[in-house]
Short mmCIF file of C-alpha atoms in Angstrom, two decimals:
data_model
loop_
_atom_site.label_atom_id
_atom_site.label_comp_id
_atom_site.label_asym_id
_atom_site.label_seq_id
_atom_site.Cartn_x
_atom_site.Cartn_y
_atom_site.Cartn_z
CA MET A 88 -9.35 5.54 -8.86
CA ARG A 89 -9.19 3.58 -5.61
CA VAL A 90 -5.67 3.67 -4.13
CA LEU A 91 -4.18 1.76 -1.21
CA ILE A 92 -1.13 3.27 0.48
CA VAL A 93 0.85 0.90 2.72
CA GLU A 94 3.32 3.10 4.59
CA ASP A 95 4.43 3.02 8.22
CA ASP A 96 5.81 6.59 8.25
CA ARG A 97 2.74 8.58 9.29
CA SER A 98 3.87 11.89 7.76
CA MET A 99 4.71 10.27 4.41
CA ALA A 100 1.39 8.41 4.33
CA GLU A 101 -0.52 11.60 5.11
CA LEU A 102 1.35 13.54 2.42
CA LEU A 103 0.63 10.87 -0.20
CA GLN A 104 -2.99 10.57 0.88
CA LYS A 105 -3.54 14.34 0.76
CA GLY A 106 -2.03 14.68 -2.71
CA LEU A 107 -4.01 11.77 -4.13
CA GLU A 108 -7.27 12.93 -2.57
CA GLU A 109 -6.72 16.41 -4.02
CA GLU A 110 -6.72 14.67 -7.41
CA ASN A 111 -10.07 13.07 -6.52
CA HIS A 112 -8.80 9.56 -5.82
CA VAL A 113 -10.32 7.42 -3.07
CA VAL A 114 -7.48 6.53 -0.70
CA SER A 115 -7.11 3.93 2.04
CA VAL A 116 -4.04 3.74 4.26
CA ALA A 117 -2.48 0.74 6.03
CA ARG A 118 0.38 1.14 8.53
CA ASP A 119 1.98 -2.31 8.16
CA GLY A 120 2.17 -5.22 5.75
CA LEU A 121 -0.41 -7.44 7.44
CA GLU A 122 -2.96 -4.63 7.56
CA GLY A 123 -2.25 -3.97 3.87
CA LEU A 124 -2.76 -7.63 3.03
CA GLU A 125 -6.08 -7.70 4.90
CA LEU A 126 -7.30 -4.63 3.01
CA THR A 127 -6.36 -6.12 -0.38
CA GLN A 128 -8.32 -9.24 0.53
CA SER A 129 -11.38 -7.25 1.59
CA TYR A 130 -11.56 -4.46 -1.01
CA GLN A 131 -10.79 -3.86 -4.69
CA PHE A 132 -8.02 -1.36 -5.45
CA ASP A 133 -6.85 0.06 -8.76
CA VAL A 134 -3.29 0.66 -7.58
CA LEU A 135 -1.09 0.03 -4.53
CA VAL A 136 1.56 2.46 -3.29
CA LEU A 137 3.80 0.25 -1.19
CA ASP A 138 6.73 0.95 1.12
CA TRP A 139 9.49 -1.64 0.96
CA MET A 140 10.37 -1.64 4.68
CA LEU A 141 7.27 -2.27 6.79
CA PRO A 142 6.59 -3.78 10.20
CA ARG A 143 5.01 -7.26 10.50
CA MET A 144 5.48 -8.03 6.77
CA ASP A 145 7.80 -6.22 4.37
CA GLY A 146 6.63 -4.78 1.06
CA ILE A 147 8.28 -7.48 -1.05
CA GLU A 148 6.46 -10.26 0.81
CA LEU A 149 3.19 -8.34 0.61
CA ALA A 150 3.59 -7.93 -3.16
CA ARG A 151 4.39 -11.64 -3.52
CA ARG A 152 1.27 -12.65 -1.60
CA ILE A 153 -0.92 -10.29 -3.60
CA ARG A 154 0.38 -11.69 -6.89
CA LYS A 155 0.14 -15.30 -5.65
CA SER A 156 -3.53 -14.70 -4.89
CA GLY A 157 -4.11 -13.76 -8.53
CA ARG A 158 -4.73 -10.04 -8.16
CA SER A 159 -2.94 -8.00 -10.80
CA PHE A 160 -3.35 -4.28 -10.09
CA PRO A 161 -0.25 -2.06 -10.48
CA ILE A 162 2.12 -1.74 -7.51
CA LEU A 163 4.33 1.32 -7.07
CA MET A 164 7.15 0.49 -4.64
CA LEU A 165 8.66 3.24 -2.46
CA THR A 166 11.90 2.81 -0.55
CA ALA A 167 14.48 4.73 1.41
CA ARG A 168 17.00 1.97 0.68
CA ASP A 169 20.06 2.63 -1.46
#
């Protein structure tokens, strides 16, 4: 499975990436919403692990733009919000 992680917290992104790669998934990591959007436009992913609070474009806006473009892979939203 090809997974995109969009997470600005480096340690969290590395932890997620390590765990997914140990399960033999192919993982790409973006550090902000715009970088995540660019990757989804350039590559095919099976699932997106998405932080809600991101620099340059928040996770909600990124998810909206992905869906508006017609792509329909699952999105797992992570947040530290209450």
